[in-house]
Short mmCIF file of C-alpha atoms in Angstrom, two decimals:
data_model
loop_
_atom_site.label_atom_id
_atom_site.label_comp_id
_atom_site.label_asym_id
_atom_site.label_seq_id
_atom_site.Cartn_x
_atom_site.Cartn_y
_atom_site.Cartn_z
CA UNK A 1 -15.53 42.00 -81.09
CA UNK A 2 -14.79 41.25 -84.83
CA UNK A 3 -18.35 40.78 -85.65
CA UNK A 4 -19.31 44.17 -84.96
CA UNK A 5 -16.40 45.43 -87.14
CA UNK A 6 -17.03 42.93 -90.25
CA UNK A 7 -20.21 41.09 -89.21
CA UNK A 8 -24.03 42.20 -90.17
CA UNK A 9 -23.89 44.52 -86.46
CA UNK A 10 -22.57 47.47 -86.43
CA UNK A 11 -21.76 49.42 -83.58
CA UNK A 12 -24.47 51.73 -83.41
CA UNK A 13 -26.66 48.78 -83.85
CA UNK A 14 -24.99 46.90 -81.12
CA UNK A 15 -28.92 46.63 -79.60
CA UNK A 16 -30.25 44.23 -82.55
CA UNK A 17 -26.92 42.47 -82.04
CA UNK A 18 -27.80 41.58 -78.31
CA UNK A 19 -31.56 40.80 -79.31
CA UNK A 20 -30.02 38.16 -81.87
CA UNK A 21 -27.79 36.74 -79.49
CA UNK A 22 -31.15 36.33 -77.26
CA UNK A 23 -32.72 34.28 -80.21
CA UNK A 24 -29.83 32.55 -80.89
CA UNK A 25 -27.92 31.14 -77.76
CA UNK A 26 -31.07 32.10 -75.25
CA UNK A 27 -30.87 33.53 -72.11
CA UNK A 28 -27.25 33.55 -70.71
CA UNK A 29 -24.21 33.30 -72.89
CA UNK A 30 -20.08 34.09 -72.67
CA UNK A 31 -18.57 36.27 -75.47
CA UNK A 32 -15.17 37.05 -75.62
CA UNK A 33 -15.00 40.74 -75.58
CA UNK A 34 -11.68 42.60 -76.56
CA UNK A 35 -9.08 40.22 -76.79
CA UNK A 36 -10.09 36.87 -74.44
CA UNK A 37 -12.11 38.99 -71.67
CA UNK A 38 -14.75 37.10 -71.09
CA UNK A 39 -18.54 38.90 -70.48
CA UNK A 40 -21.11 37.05 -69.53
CA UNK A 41 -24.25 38.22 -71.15
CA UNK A 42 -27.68 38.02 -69.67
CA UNK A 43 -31.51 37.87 -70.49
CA UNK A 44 -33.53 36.91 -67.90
CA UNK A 45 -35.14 38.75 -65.56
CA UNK A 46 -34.75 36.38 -62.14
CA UNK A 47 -31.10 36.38 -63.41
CA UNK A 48 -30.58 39.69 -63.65
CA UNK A 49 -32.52 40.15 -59.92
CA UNK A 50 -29.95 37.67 -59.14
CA UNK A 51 -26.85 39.58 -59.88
CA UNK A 52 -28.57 43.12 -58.90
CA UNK A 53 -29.36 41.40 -54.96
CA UNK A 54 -25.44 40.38 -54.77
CA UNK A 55 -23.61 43.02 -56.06
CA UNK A 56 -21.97 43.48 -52.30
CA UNK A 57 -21.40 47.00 -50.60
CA UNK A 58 -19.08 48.31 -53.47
CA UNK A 59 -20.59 47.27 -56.34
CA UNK A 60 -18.22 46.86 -59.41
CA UNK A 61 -18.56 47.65 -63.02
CA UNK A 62 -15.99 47.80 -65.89
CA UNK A 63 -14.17 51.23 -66.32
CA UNK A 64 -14.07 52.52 -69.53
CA UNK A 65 -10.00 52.69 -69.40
CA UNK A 66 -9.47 55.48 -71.56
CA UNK A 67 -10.91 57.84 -69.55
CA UNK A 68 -9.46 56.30 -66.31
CA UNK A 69 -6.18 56.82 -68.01
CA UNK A 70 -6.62 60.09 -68.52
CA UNK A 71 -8.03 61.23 -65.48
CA UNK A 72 -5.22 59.47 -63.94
CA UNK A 73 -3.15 61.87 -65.73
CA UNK A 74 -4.74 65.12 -64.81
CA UNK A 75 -4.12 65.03 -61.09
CA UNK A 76 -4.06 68.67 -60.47
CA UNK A 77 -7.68 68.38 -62.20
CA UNK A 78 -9.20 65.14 -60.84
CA UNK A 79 -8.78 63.92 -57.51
CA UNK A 80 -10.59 60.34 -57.93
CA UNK A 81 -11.71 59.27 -61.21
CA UNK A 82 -15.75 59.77 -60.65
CA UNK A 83 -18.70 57.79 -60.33
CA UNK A 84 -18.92 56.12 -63.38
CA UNK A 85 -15.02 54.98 -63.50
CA UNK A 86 -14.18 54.63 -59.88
CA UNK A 87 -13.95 51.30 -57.73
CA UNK A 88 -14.34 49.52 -54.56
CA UNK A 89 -13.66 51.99 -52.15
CA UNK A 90 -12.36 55.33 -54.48
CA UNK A 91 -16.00 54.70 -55.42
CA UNK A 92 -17.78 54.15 -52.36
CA UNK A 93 -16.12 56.93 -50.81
CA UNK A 94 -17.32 59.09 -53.37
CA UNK A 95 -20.77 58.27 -53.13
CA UNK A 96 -21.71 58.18 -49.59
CA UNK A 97 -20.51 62.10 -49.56
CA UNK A 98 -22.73 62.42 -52.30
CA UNK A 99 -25.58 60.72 -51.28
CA UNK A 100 -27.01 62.50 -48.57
CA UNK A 101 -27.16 66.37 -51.05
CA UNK A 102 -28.47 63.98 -54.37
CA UNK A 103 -30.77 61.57 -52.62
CA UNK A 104 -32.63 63.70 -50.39
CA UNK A 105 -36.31 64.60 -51.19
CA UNK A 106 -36.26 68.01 -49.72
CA UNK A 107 -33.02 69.01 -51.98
CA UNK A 108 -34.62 67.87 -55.11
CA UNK A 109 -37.85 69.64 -54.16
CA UNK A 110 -36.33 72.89 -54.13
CA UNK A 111 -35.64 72.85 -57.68
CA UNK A 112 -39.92 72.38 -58.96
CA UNK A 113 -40.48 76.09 -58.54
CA UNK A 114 -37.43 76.47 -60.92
CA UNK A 115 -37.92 73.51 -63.44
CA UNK A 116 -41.39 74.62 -63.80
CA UNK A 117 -39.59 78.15 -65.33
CA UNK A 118 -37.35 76.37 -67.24
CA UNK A 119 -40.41 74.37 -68.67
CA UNK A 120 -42.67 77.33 -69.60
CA UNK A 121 -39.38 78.95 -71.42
CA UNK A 122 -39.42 75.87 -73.22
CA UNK A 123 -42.71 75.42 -74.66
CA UNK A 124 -42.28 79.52 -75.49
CA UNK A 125 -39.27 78.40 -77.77
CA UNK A 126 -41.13 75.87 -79.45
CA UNK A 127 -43.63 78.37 -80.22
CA UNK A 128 -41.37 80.93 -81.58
CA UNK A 129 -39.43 77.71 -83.87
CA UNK A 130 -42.72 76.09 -85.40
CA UNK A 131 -43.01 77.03 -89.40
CA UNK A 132 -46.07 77.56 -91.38
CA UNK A 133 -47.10 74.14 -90.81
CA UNK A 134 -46.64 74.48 -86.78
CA UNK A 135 -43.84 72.30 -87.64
CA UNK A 136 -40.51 72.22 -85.11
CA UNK A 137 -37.47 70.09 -87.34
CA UNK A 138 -35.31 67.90 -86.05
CA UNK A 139 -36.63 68.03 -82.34
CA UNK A 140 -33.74 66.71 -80.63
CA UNK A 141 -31.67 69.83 -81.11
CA UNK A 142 -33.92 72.25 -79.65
CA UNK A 143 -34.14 68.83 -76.60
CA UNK A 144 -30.59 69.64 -75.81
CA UNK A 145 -31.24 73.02 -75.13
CA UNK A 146 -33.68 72.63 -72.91
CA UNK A 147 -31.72 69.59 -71.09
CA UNK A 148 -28.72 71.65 -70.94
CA UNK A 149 -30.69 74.62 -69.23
CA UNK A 150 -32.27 72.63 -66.75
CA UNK A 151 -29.21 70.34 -65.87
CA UNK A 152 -27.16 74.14 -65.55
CA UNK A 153 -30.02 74.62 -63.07
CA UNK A 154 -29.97 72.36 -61.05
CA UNK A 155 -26.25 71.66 -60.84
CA UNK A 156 -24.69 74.87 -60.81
CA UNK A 157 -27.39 76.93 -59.98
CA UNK A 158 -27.42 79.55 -62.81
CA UNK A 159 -30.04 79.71 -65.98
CA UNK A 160 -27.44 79.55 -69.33
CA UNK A 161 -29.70 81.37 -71.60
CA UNK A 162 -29.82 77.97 -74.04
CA UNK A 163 -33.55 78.78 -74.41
CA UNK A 164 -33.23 82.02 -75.79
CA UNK A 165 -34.80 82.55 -79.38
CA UNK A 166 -31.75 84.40 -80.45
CA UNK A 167 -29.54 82.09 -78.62
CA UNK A 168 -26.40 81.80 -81.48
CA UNK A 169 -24.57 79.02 -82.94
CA UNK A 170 -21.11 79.87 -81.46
CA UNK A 171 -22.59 80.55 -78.12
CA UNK A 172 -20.98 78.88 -75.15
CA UNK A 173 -24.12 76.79 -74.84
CA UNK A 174 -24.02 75.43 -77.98
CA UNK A 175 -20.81 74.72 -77.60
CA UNK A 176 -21.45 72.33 -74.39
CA UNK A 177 -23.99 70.78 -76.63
CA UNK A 178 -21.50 69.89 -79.37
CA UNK A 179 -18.98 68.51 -76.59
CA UNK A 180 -21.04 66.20 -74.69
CA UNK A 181 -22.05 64.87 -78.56
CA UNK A 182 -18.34 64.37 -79.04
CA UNK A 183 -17.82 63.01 -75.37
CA UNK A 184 -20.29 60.14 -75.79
CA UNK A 185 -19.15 59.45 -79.66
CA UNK A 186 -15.32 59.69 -78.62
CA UNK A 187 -16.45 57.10 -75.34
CA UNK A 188 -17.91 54.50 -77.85
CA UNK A 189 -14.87 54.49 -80.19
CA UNK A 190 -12.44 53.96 -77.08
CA UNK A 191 -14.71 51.55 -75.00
CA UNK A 192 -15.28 49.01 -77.92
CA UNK A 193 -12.37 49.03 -80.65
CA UNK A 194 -8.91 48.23 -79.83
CA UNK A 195 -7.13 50.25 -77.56
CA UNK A 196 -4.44 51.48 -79.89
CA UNK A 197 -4.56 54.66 -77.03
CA UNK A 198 -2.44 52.92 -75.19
CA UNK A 199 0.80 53.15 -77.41
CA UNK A 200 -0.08 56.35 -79.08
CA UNK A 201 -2.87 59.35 -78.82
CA UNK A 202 -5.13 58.42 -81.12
CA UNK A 203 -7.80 60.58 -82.76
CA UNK A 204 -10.51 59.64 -80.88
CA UNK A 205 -8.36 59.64 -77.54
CA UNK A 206 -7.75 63.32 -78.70
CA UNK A 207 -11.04 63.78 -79.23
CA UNK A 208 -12.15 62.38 -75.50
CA UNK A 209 -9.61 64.54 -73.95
CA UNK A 210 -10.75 67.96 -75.63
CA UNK A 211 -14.19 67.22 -75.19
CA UNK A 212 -13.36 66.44 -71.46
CA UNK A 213 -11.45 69.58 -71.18
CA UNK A 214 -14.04 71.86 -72.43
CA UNK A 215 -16.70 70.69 -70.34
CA UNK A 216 -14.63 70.98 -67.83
CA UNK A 217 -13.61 74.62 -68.56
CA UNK A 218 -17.10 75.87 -69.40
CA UNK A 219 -18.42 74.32 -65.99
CA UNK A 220 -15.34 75.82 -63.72
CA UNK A 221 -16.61 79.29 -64.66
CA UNK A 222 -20.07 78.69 -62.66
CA UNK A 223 -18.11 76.53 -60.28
CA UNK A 224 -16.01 79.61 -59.35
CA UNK A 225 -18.67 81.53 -58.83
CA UNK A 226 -20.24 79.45 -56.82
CA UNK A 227 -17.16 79.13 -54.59
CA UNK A 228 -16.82 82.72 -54.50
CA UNK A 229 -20.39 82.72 -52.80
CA UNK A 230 -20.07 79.83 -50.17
CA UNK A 231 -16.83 81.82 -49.06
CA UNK A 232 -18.93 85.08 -48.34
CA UNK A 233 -21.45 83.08 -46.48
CA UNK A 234 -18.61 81.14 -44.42
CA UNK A 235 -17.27 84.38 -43.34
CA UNK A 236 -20.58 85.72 -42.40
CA UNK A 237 -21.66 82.93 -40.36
CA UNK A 238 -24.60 82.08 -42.66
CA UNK A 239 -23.85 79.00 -44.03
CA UNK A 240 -25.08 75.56 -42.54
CA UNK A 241 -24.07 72.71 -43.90
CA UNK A 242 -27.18 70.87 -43.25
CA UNK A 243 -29.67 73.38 -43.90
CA UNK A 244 -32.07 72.38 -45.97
CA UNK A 245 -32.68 75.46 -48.26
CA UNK A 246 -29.08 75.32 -50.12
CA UNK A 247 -28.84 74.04 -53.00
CA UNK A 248 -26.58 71.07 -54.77
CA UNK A 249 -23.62 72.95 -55.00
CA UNK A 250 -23.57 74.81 -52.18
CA UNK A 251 -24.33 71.93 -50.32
CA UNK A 252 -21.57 70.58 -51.21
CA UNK A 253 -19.00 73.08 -51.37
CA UNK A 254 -19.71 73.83 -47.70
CA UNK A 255 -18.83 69.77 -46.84
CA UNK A 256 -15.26 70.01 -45.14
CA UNK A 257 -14.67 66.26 -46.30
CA UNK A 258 -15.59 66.97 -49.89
CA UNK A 259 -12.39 67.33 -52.43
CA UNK A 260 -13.02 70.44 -54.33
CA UNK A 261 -11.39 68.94 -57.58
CA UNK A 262 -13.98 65.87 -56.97
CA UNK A 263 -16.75 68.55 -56.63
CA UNK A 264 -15.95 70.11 -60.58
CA UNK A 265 -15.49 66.33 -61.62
CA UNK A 266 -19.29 65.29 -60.34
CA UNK A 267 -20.75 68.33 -61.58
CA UNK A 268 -19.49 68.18 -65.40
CA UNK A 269 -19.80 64.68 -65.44
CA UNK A 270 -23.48 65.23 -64.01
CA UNK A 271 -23.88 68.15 -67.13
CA UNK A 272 -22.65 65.87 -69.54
CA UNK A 273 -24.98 63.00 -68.88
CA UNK A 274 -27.81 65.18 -68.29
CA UNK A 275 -27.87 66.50 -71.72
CA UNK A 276 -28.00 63.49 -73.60
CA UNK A 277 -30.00 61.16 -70.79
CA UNK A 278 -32.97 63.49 -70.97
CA UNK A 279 -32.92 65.04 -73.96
CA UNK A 280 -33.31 61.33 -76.00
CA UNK A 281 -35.60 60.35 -73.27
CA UNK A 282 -37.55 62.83 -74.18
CA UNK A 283 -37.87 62.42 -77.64
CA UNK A 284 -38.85 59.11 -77.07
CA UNK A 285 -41.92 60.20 -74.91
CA UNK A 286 -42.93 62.53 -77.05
CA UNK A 287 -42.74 60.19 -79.95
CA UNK A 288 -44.52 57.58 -78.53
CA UNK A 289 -47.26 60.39 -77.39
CA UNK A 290 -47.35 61.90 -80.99
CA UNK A 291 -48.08 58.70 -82.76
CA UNK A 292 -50.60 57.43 -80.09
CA UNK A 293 -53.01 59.70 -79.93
CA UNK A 294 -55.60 58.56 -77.66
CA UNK A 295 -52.71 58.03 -74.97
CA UNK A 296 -51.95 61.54 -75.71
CA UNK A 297 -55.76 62.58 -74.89
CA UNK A 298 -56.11 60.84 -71.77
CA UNK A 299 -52.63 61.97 -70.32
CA UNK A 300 -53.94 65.54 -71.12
CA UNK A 301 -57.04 64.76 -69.16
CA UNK A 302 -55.29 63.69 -66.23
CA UNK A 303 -53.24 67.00 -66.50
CA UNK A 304 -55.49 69.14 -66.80
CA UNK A 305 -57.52 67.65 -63.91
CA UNK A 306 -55.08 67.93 -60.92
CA UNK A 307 -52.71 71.13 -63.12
CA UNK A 308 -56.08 73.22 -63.76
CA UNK A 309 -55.32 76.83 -65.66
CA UNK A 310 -51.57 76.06 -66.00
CA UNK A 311 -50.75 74.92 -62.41
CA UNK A 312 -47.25 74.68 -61.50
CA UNK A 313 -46.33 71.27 -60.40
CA UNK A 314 -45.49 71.07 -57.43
CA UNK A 315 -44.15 68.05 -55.06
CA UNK A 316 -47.37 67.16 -54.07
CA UNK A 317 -49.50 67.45 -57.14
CA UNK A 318 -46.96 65.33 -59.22
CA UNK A 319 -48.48 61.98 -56.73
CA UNK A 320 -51.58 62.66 -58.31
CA UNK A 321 -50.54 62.43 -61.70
CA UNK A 322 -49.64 58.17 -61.90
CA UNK A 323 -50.78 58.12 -65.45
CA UNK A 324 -47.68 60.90 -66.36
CA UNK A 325 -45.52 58.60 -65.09
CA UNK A 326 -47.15 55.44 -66.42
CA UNK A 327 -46.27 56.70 -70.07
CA UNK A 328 -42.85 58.02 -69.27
CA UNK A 329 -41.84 54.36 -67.50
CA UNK A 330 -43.47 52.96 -70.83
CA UNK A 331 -41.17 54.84 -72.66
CA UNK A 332 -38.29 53.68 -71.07
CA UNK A 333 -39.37 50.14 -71.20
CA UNK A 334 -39.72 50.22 -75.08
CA UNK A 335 -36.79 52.86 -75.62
CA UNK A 336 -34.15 52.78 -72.47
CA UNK A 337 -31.63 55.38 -72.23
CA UNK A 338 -29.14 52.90 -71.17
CA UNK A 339 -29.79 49.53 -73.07
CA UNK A 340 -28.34 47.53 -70.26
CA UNK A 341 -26.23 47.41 -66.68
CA UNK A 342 -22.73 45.87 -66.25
CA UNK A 343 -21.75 44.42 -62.78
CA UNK A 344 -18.68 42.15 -61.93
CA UNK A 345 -19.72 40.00 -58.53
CA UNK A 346 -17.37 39.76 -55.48
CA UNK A 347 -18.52 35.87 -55.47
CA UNK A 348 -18.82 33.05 -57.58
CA UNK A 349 -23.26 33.01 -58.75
CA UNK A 350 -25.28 30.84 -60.73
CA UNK A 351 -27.46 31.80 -63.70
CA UNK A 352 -29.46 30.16 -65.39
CA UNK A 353 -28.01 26.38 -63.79
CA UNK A 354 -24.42 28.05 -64.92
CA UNK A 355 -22.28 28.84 -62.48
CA UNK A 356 -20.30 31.65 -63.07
CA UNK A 357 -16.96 32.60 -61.18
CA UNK A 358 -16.38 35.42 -59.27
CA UNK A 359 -14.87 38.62 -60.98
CA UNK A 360 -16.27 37.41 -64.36
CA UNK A 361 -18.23 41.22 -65.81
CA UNK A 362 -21.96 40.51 -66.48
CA UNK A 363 -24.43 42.38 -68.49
CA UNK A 364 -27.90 42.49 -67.70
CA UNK A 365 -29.50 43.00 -70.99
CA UNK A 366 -32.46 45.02 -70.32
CA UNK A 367 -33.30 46.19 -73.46
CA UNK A 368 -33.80 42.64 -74.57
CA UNK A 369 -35.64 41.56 -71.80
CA UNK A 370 -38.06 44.55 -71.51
CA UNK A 371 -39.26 43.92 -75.43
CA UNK A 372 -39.81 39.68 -74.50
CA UNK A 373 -43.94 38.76 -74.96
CA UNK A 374 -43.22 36.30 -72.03
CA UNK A 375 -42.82 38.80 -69.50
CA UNK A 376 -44.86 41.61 -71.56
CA UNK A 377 -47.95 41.34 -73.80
CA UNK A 378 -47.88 43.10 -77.32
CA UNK A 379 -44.26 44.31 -76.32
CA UNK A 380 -43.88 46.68 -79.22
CA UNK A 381 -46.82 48.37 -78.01
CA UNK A 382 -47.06 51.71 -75.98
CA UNK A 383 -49.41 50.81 -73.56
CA UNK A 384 -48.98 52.67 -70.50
CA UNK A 385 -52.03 51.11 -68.89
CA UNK A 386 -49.94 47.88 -68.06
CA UNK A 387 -48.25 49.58 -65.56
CA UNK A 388 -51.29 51.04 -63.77
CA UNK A 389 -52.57 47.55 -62.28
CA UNK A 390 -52.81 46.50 -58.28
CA UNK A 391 -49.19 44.27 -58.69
CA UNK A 392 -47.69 47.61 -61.06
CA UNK A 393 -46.20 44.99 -62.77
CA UNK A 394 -43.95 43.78 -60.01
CA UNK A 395 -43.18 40.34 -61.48
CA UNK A 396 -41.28 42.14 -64.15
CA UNK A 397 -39.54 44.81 -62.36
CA UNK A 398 -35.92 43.44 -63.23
CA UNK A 399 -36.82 43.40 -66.97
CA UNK A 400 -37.00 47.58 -67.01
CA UNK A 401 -34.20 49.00 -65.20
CA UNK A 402 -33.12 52.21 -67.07
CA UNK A 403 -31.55 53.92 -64.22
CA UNK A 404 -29.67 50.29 -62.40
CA UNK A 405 -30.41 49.10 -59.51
CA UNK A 406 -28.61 48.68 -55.57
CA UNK A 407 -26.24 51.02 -54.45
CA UNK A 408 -24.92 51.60 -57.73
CA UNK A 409 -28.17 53.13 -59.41
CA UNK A 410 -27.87 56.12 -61.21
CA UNK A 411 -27.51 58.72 -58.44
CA UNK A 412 -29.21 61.53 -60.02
CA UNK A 413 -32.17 59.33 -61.36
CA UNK A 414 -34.95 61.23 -59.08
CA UNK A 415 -33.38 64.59 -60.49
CA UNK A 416 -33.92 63.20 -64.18
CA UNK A 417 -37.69 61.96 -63.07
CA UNK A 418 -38.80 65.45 -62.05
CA UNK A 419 -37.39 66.98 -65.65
CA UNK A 420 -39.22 64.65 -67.36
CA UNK A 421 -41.94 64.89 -65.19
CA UNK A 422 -42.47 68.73 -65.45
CA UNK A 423 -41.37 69.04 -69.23
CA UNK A 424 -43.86 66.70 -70.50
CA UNK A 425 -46.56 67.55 -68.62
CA UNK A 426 -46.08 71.27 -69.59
CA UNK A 427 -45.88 70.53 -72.88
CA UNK A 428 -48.82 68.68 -73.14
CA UNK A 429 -50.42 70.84 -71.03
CA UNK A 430 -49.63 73.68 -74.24
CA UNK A 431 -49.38 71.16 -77.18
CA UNK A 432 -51.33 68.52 -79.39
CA UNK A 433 -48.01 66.53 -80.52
CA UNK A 434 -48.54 64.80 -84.11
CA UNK A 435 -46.10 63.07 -85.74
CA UNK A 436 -45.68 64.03 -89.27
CA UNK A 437 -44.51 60.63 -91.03
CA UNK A 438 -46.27 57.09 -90.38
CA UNK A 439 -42.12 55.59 -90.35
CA UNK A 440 -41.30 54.06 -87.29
CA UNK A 441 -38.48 56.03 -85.08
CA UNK A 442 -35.33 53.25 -85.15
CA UNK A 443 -32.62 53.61 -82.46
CA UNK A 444 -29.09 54.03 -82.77
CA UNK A 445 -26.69 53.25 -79.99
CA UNK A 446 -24.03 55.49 -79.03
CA UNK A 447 -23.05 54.57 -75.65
CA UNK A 448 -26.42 55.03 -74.98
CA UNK A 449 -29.17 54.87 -77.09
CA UNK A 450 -30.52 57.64 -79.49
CA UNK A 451 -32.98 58.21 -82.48
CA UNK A 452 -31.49 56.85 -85.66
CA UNK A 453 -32.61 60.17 -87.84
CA UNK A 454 -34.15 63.59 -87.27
CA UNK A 455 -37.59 63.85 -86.15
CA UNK A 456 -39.77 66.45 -87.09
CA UNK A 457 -43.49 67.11 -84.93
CA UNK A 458 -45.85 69.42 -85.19
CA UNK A 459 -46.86 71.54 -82.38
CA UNK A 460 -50.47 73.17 -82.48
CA UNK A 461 -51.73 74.90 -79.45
CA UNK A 462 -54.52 73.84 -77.24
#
């Protein structure tokens, strides 16, 4: 790891570090990552299809310690030590309770009437923050409100108020804002330098662990609330478990088998990712749509075809809208929320005529392989046509992966497709996006990938 502390890479560049790599030792290499663990990295995309189709019924990634560590330490507040960190069958025991509330159609459904609220709040903020110039500054900030809102929504069933015009700086939305920035900076620091947490707290292990406990806080209050409810539905007989008309949280909080402390653990950590997942997604779309312009005009002509006079979208108006979803799948496959996927096999695999031993961690560089002219012509372009074709691009499927793939996939991926779904379209539907500089929007990575600098766009009104 000494090259990214002393070499040309930094860490938040860590992305043009694995595209170098690419060019320089091709498409599978070993580095030694902290102190003789090996990682295999990858580049291909049958090699990465490879390691996706055998990644067994509990499929394995590498924990980021500090965090295990300290939910380890926390018993009375975490029961198991979540999706992201958990293993074998901690993990899978986790998410087949899960499964069944996040992965049902119907469930996620029931939120459209609510995210298309959320949506029309949002373009009214916009509105009400453009200057002279119809000018909104640094976009991503007023992003995170609106991810925040809608993530609130649909996990704990409550609207914050984060898209409020007088919404203030030291409000208790804000402040979740502030923490997941810290969470996700603090998880970097930890995951990649040495572990000095181990032998004493260090300031970015203090950091983690009052970001942590602040989400966790601010989130209990709803939580609480929410218990209170199930509990007066219990006693009144109201309350089945497999209706289909409760919500996420209810759902679950009515599941007998479901740890209460796991059920505040999945929701903040659900918040947390949320915010930053979609809100950088989205300024990525919008981006894109600002400085292409014609893309821009026909995605507004499909919208306003099938969402005539303002339309809400609804679950079956958003299968009519494949070139929506065409741009926002380009988006991720030039700009990828999560630059790549880590699995470690249960069996020995080979790669690229290596064989590679069981247990060794392998990263599917997706990134890389999604921005490759051999598997994509004019990668750098936007060019949401290419995935409109009869094949959709099939061939290439393993080279774009922004959620994972198997039983390990991002569980609320479908949630995050219908926010991006209904925000864009909405604000499109309200909006010609420009972009007011010709400089091309860099990435930084901070354990997942972000804009490198504030972005400013101009909003005028259809």
């Amino acid at each position: 790891m000494w090259v990214y502390w002393f070499g040309k890479f930094s860490l938040k560049k860590l992305h043009k570090a694995n595209f170098d790599k690419y060019y320089k030792y091709g498409t599978v290499m070993k580095e030694e990552f902290r102190y003789g663990f090996p990682l295999v990295q990858i580049f291909d995309p049958k090699d990465i299809e490879t390691v996706m189709k055998h990644q067994g019924r509990c499929p394995m990634r590498p924990a980021n310690e500090a965090v295990a560590h300290f939910r380890r330490s926390c018993p009375e507040r975490y029961a198991s030590l979540g999706l992201v960190n958990a293993q074998g069958d901690e993990w899978n025991n986790l998410r087949c309770k899960l499964n069944p509330v996040l992965l049902r159609q119907k469930v996620i459904n029931q939120y459209l009437p609510a995210l298309n609220d959320v949506a029309d709040d949002f373009c009214s903020l916009l509105r009400s923050l453009r200057d002279d110039n119809n000018q909104v500054h640094d976009i991503l900030t007023t992003l995170y409100r609106f991810a925040l809102e809608s993530v609130v929504m649909l996990c704990l069933d409550t609207r914050l108020g984060c898209l409020d015009t007088e919404m203030q700086l030291n409000s208790e939305a804000q402040l979740m804002i502030d923490t997941t920035m810290k969470i996700f900076e603090a998880y970097q620091e930890l995951y990649y330098n040495l572990p000095l947490w181990k032998y004493f707290e260090t300031a970015n292990y203090k950091k983690m662990v009052q970001a942590e406990s602040t989400a966790y806080n601010i989130a209990s209050k709803y939580i609480d609330r929410a218990m209170e409810q199930v509990r007066e539905l219990q006693e009144s007989s109201c309350l089945n478990p497999e209706e289909s008309g409760l919500t996420i949280l209810m759902s679950l909080l009515s599941r007998k088998d479901m740890d209460p402390k796991d059920i505040r653990m999945v929701m903040v950590d659900a918040i947390v990712a949320g915010i930053d997942t979609v809100s950088n997604s989205l300024v990525f779309v919008l981006n894109q749509l600002a400085n292409n312009p014609k893309v821009q005009e026909t995605l507004y002509q499909e919208i306003e075809n099938v969402l005539p006079a303002r339309t809400p979208i609804t679950a079956q108006n958003v299968q009519h809208l494949p070139y929506l979803k065409a741009c926002i799948r380009e988006s991720f496959r030039i700009s990828p929320s999560i630059p790549s996927t880590v699995r470690i096999l249960q069996e020995d695999v080979v790669l690229s005529d290596y064989q590679i031993p069981k247990g060794t961690p392998i990263c599917c560089h997706t990134m890389v392989t999604s921005r490759l002219p051999q598997y994509f012509d004019d990668p750098d372009k936007f060019i949401p046509e290419r995935w409109l074709g009869k094949d959709e691009m099939w061939n290439c499927q393993y080279a774009v992966l922004p959620f994972g793939s198997g039983p390990r996939a991002c569980i609320g991926r479908r949630f995050a497709e219908q926010e991006l779904y209904t925000s864009v379209a909405k604000i499109i539907q309200n909006f010609e996006i420009c972009s007011v500089t010709s400089e091309t929007l860099e990435c930084n990575y901070r354990f997942m990938v972000v804009p490198d600098r504030p972005i400013t766009f101009t909003f005028n009104d259809r």
